[in-house]
């Protein structure tokens, strides 16, 4: 739980201090700073969403949707994504 607290507190502290400075007219937020604050907000939303999913999973209430999956296509796509790292060309399982 300490890790969760840290992950939430850090972006909140950055956001709070930037916004407080702007409100106190210490400085004006430029577009890049507003974009950074927006990114921090999106990050926090993802963290909270992940926490909710984790809580649902731990309680056995996470709904799962089973769908047909082409495992061969997943493997091929994965190998092709790794081609630049391996230096090899992957083509249809050969």
mmCIF file with all atom_site columns, C-alpha atoms in Angstrom:
data_model
loop_
_atom_site.group_PDB
_atom_site.id
_atom_site.type_symbol
_atom_site.label_atom_id
_atom_site.label_alt_id
_atom_site.label_comp_id
_atom_site.label_asym_id
_atom_site.label_entity_id
_atom_site.label_seq_id
_atom_site.pdbx_PDB_ins_code
_atom_site.Cartn_x
_atom_site.Cartn_y
_atom_site.Cartn_z
_atom_site.occupancy
_atom_site.B_iso_or_equiv
_atom_site.pdbx_formal_charge
_atom_site.auth_seq_id
_atom_site.auth_comp_id
_atom_site.auth_asym_id
_atom_site.auth_atom_id
_atom_site.pdbx_PDB_model_num
ATOM 1  C CA . UNK A 1 1  ? 0.000   0.000   0.000   1.00 0.00 ? 1  UNK A CA 1
ATOM 2  C CA . UNK A 1 2  ? 2.973   2.336   0.570   1.00 0.00 ? 2  UNK A CA 1
ATOM 3  C CA . UNK A 1 3  ? 3.901   2.004   -3.112  1.00 0.00 ? 3  UNK A CA 1
ATOM 4  C CA . UNK A 1 4  ? 0.366   2.936   -4.119  1.00 0.00 ? 4  UNK A CA 1
ATOM 5  C CA . UNK A 1 5  ? 0.454   5.949   -1.835  1.00 0.00 ? 5  UNK A CA 1
ATOM 6  C CA . UNK A 1 6  ? 3.769   7.061   -3.324  1.00 0.00 ? 6  UNK A CA 1
ATOM 7  C CA . UNK A 1 7  ? 2.557   6.578   -6.904  1.00 0.00 ? 7  UNK A CA 1
ATOM 8  C CA . UNK A 1 8  ? -0.475  8.751   -6.208  1.00 0.00 ? 8  UNK A CA 1
ATOM 9  C CA . UNK A 1 9  ? 1.223   11.341  -4.013  1.00 0.00 ? 9  UNK A CA 1
ATOM 10 C CA . UNK A 1 10 ? 4.105   12.188  -6.351  1.00 0.00 ? 10 UNK A CA 1
ATOM 11 C CA . UNK A 1 11 ? 2.085   13.435  -9.344  1.00 0.00 ? 11 UNK A CA 1
ATOM 12 C CA . UNK A 1 12 ? -0.411  15.107  -7.016  1.00 0.00 ? 12 UNK A CA 1
ATOM 13 C CA . UNK A 1 13 ? 2.371   17.020  -5.277  1.00 0.00 ? 13 UNK A CA 1
ATOM 14 C CA . UNK A 1 14 ? 3.808   18.195  -8.604  1.00 0.00 ? 14 UNK A CA 1
ATOM 15 C CA . UNK A 1 15 ? 0.384   19.283  -9.790  1.00 0.00 ? 15 UNK A CA 1
ATOM 16 C CA . UNK A 1 16 ? -0.461  21.004  -6.519  1.00 0.00 ? 16 UNK A CA 1
ATOM 17 C CA . UNK A 1 17 ? 2.773   23.001  -6.359  1.00 0.00 ? 17 UNK A CA 1
ATOM 18 C CA . UNK A 1 18 ? 2.529   24.121  -9.995  1.00 0.00 ? 18 UNK A CA 1
ATOM 19 C CA . UNK A 1 19 ? -1.081  25.165  -9.639  1.00 0.00 ? 19 UNK A CA 1
ATOM 20 C CA . UNK A 1 20 ? -0.440  26.913  -6.294  1.00 0.00 ? 20 UNK A CA 1
ATOM 21 C CA . UNK A 1 21 ? 2.411   28.909  -7.838  1.00 0.00 ? 21 UNK A CA 1
ATOM 22 C CA . UNK A 1 22 ? 0.176   29.927  -10.740 1.00 0.00 ? 22 UNK A CA 1
ATOM 23 C CA . UNK A 1 23 ? -2.652  30.929  -8.393  1.00 0.00 ? 23 UNK A CA 1
ATOM 24 C CA . UNK A 1 24 ? -0.218  32.955  -6.276  1.00 0.00 ? 24 UNK A CA 1
ATOM 25 C CA . UNK A 1 25 ? 1.022   34.673  -9.461  1.00 0.00 ? 25 UNK A CA 1
ATOM 26 C CA . UNK A 1 26 ? 4.552   33.406  -8.829  1.00 0.00 ? 26 UNK A CA 1
ATOM 27 C CA . UNK A 1 27 ? 4.626   32.458  -12.472 1.00 0.00 ? 27 UNK A CA 1
ATOM 28 C CA . UNK A 1 28 ? 2.296   31.849  -15.391 1.00 0.00 ? 28 UNK A CA 1
ATOM 29 C CA . UNK A 1 29 ? 1.836   28.346  -16.698 1.00 0.00 ? 29 UNK A CA 1
ATOM 30 C CA . UNK A 1 30 ? 2.841   28.047  -20.327 1.00 0.00 ? 30 UNK A CA 1
ATOM 31 C CA . UNK A 1 31 ? 1.360   25.537  -22.742 1.00 0.00 ? 31 UNK A CA 1
ATOM 32 C CA . UNK A 1 32 ? 3.982   22.873  -22.055 1.00 0.00 ? 32 UNK A CA 1
ATOM 33 C CA . UNK A 1 33 ? 3.377   23.117  -18.304 1.00 0.00 ? 33 UNK A CA 1
ATOM 34 C CA . UNK A 1 34 ? -0.377  22.806  -18.791 1.00 0.00 ? 34 UNK A CA 1
ATOM 35 C CA . UNK A 1 35 ? 0.277   19.799  -21.043 1.00 0.00 ? 35 UNK A CA 1
ATOM 36 C CA . UNK A 1 36 ? 2.468   18.286  -18.316 1.00 0.00 ? 36 UNK A CA 1
ATOM 37 C CA . UNK A 1 37 ? -0.248  18.802  -15.698 1.00 0.00 ? 37 UNK A CA 1
ATOM 38 C CA . UNK A 1 38 ? -2.772  17.238  -18.064 1.00 0.00 ? 38 UNK A CA 1
ATOM 39 C CA . UNK A 1 39 ? -0.455  14.245  -18.552 1.00 0.00 ? 39 UNK A CA 1
ATOM 40 C CA . UNK A 1 40 ? -0.081  13.868  -14.788 1.00 0.00 ? 40 UNK A CA 1
ATOM 41 C CA . UNK A 1 41 ? -3.870  13.943  -14.454 1.00 0.00 ? 41 UNK A CA 1
ATOM 42 C CA . UNK A 1 42 ? -4.233  11.212  -17.103 1.00 0.00 ? 42 UNK A CA 1
ATOM 43 C CA . UNK A 1 43 ? -1.578  9.162   -15.280 1.00 0.00 ? 43 UNK A CA 1
ATOM 44 C CA . UNK A 1 44 ? -3.499  9.434   -12.004 1.00 0.00 ? 44 UNK A CA 1
ATOM 45 C CA . UNK A 1 45 ? -6.737  8.423   -13.702 1.00 0.00 ? 45 UNK A CA 1
ATOM 46 C CA . UNK A 1 46 ? -5.008  5.301   -15.066 1.00 0.00 ? 46 UNK A CA 1
ATOM 47 C CA . UNK A 1 47 ? -3.580  4.472   -11.629 1.00 0.00 ? 47 UNK A CA 1
ATOM 48 C CA . UNK A 1 48 ? -6.968  4.792   -9.953  1.00 0.00 ? 48 UNK A CA 1
ATOM 49 C CA . UNK A 1 49 ? -8.577  2.709   -12.700 1.00 0.00 ? 49 UNK A CA 1
ATOM 50 C CA . UNK A 1 50 ? -5.892  0.036   -12.289 1.00 0.00 ? 50 UNK A CA 1
ATOM 51 C CA . UNK A 1 51 ? -6.449  0.019   -8.520  1.00 0.00 ? 51 UNK A CA 1
ATOM 52 C CA . UNK A 1 52 ? -10.165 -0.479  -9.052  1.00 0.00 ? 52 UNK A CA 1
ATOM 53 C CA . UNK A 1 53 ? -9.539  -3.383  -11.443 1.00 0.00 ? 53 UNK A CA 1
ATOM 54 C CA . UNK A 1 54 ? -7.080  -4.945  -9.015  1.00 0.00 ? 54 UNK A CA 1
ATOM 55 C CA . UNK A 1 55 ? -9.611  -4.643  -6.216  1.00 0.00 ? 55 UNK A CA 1
ATOM 56 C CA . UNK A 1 56 ? -12.294 -6.282  -8.368  1.00 0.00 ? 56 UNK A CA 1
ATOM 57 C CA . UNK A 1 57 ? -9.911  -9.081  -9.354  1.00 0.00 ? 57 UNK A CA 1
ATOM 58 C CA . UNK A 1 58 ? -8.882  -9.738  -5.749  1.00 0.00 ? 58 UNK A CA 1
ATOM 59 C CA . UNK A 1 59 ? -12.523 -9.915  -4.671  1.00 0.00 ? 59 UNK A CA 1
ATOM 60 C CA . UNK A 1 60 ? -13.418 -12.257 -7.542  1.00 0.00 ? 60 UNK A CA 1
ATOM 61 C CA . UNK A 1 61 ? -15.757 -9.719  -9.141  1.00 0.00 ? 61 UNK A CA 1
ATOM 62 C CA . UNK A 1 62 ? -13.753 -8.784  -12.220 1.00 0.00 ? 62 UNK A CA 1
ATOM 63 C CA . UNK A 1 63 ? -15.914 -9.531  -15.248 1.00 0.00 ? 63 UNK A CA 1
ATOM 64 C CA . UNK A 1 64 ? -14.046 -11.396 -17.971 1.00 0.00 ? 64 UNK A CA 1
ATOM 65 C CA . UNK A 1 65 ? -15.123 -11.449 -21.580 1.00 0.00 ? 65 UNK A CA 1
ATOM 66 C CA . UNK A 1 66 ? -14.096 -14.563 -23.471 1.00 0.00 ? 66 UNK A CA 1
ATOM 67 C CA . UNK A 1 67 ? -13.739 -14.079 -27.213 1.00 0.00 ? 67 UNK A CA 1
ATOM 68 C CA . UNK A 1 68 ? -12.413 -16.360 -29.951 1.00 0.00 ? 68 UNK A CA 1
ATOM 69 C CA . UNK A 1 69 ? -8.732  -15.643 -30.544 1.00 0.00 ? 69 UNK A CA 1
ATOM 70 C CA . UNK A 1 70 ? -6.377  -16.577 -33.374 1.00 0.00 ? 70 UNK A CA 1
ATOM 71 C CA . UNK A 1 71 ? -3.324  -17.617 -31.355 1.00 0.00 ? 71 UNK A CA 1
ATOM 72 C CA . UNK A 1 72 ? -1.227  -18.115 -34.497 1.00 0.00 ? 72 UNK A CA 1
ATOM 73 C CA . UNK A 1 73 ? -1.852  -14.491 -35.494 1.00 0.00 ? 73 UNK A CA 1
ATOM 74 C CA . UNK A 1 74 ? -0.909  -13.273 -32.020 1.00 0.00 ? 74 UNK A CA 1
ATOM 75 C CA . UNK A 1 75 ? 2.358   -15.231 -32.154 1.00 0.00 ? 75 UNK A CA 1
ATOM 76 C CA . UNK A 1 76 ? 3.159   -13.993 -35.674 1.00 0.00 ? 76 UNK A CA 1
ATOM 77 C CA . UNK A 1 77 ? 2.417   -10.378 -34.742 1.00 0.00 ? 77 UNK A CA 1
ATOM 78 C CA . UNK A 1 78 ? 4.561   -10.679 -31.615 1.00 0.00 ? 78 UNK A CA 1
ATOM 79 C CA . UNK A 1 79 ? 7.509   -12.158 -33.500 1.00 0.00 ? 79 UNK A CA 1
ATOM 80 C CA . UNK A 1 80 ? 7.258   -9.508  -36.210 1.00 0.00 ? 80 UNK A CA 1
ATOM 81 C CA . UNK A 1 81 ? 7.237   -6.779  -33.548 1.00 0.00 ? 81 UNK A CA 1
ATOM 82 C CA . UNK A 1 82 ? 10.502  -8.219  -32.183 1.00 0.00 ? 82 UNK A CA 1
ATOM 83 C CA . UNK A 1 83 ? 12.226  -8.451  -35.595 1.00 0.00 ? 83 UNK A CA 1
ATOM 84 C CA . UNK A 1 84 ? 14.171  -5.194  -35.195 1.00 0.00 ? 84 UNK A CA 1
ATOM 85 C CA . UNK A 1 85 ? 15.667  -6.464  -31.931 1.00 0.00 ? 85 UNK A CA 1
ATOM 86 C CA . UNK A 1 86 ? 16.600  -9.893  -33.241 1.00 0.00 ? 86 UNK A CA 1
ATOM 87 C CA . UNK A 1 87 ? 17.995  -8.939  -36.631 1.00 0.00 ? 87 UNK A CA 1
ATOM 88 C CA . UNK A 1 88 ? 15.998  -11.814 -38.154 1.00 0.00 ? 88 UNK A CA 1
ATOM 89 C CA . UNK A 1 89 ? 13.062  -11.695 -40.522 1.00 0.00 ? 89 UNK A CA 1
ATOM 90 C CA . UNK A 1 90 ? 9.977   -13.637 -39.399 1.00 0.00 ? 90 UNK A CA 1
ATOM 91 C CA . UNK A 1 91 ? 7.597   -14.839 -42.084 1.00 0.00 ? 91 UNK A CA 1
ATOM 92 C CA . UNK A 1 92 ? 4.660   -17.213 -41.555 1.00 0.00 ? 92 UNK A CA 1
ATOM 93 C CA . UNK A 1 93 ? 6.336   -19.293 -38.872 1.00 0.00 ? 93 UNK A CA 1
ATOM 94 C CA . UNK A 1 94 ? 9.496   -19.971 -40.888 1.00 0.00 ? 94 UNK A CA 1
#
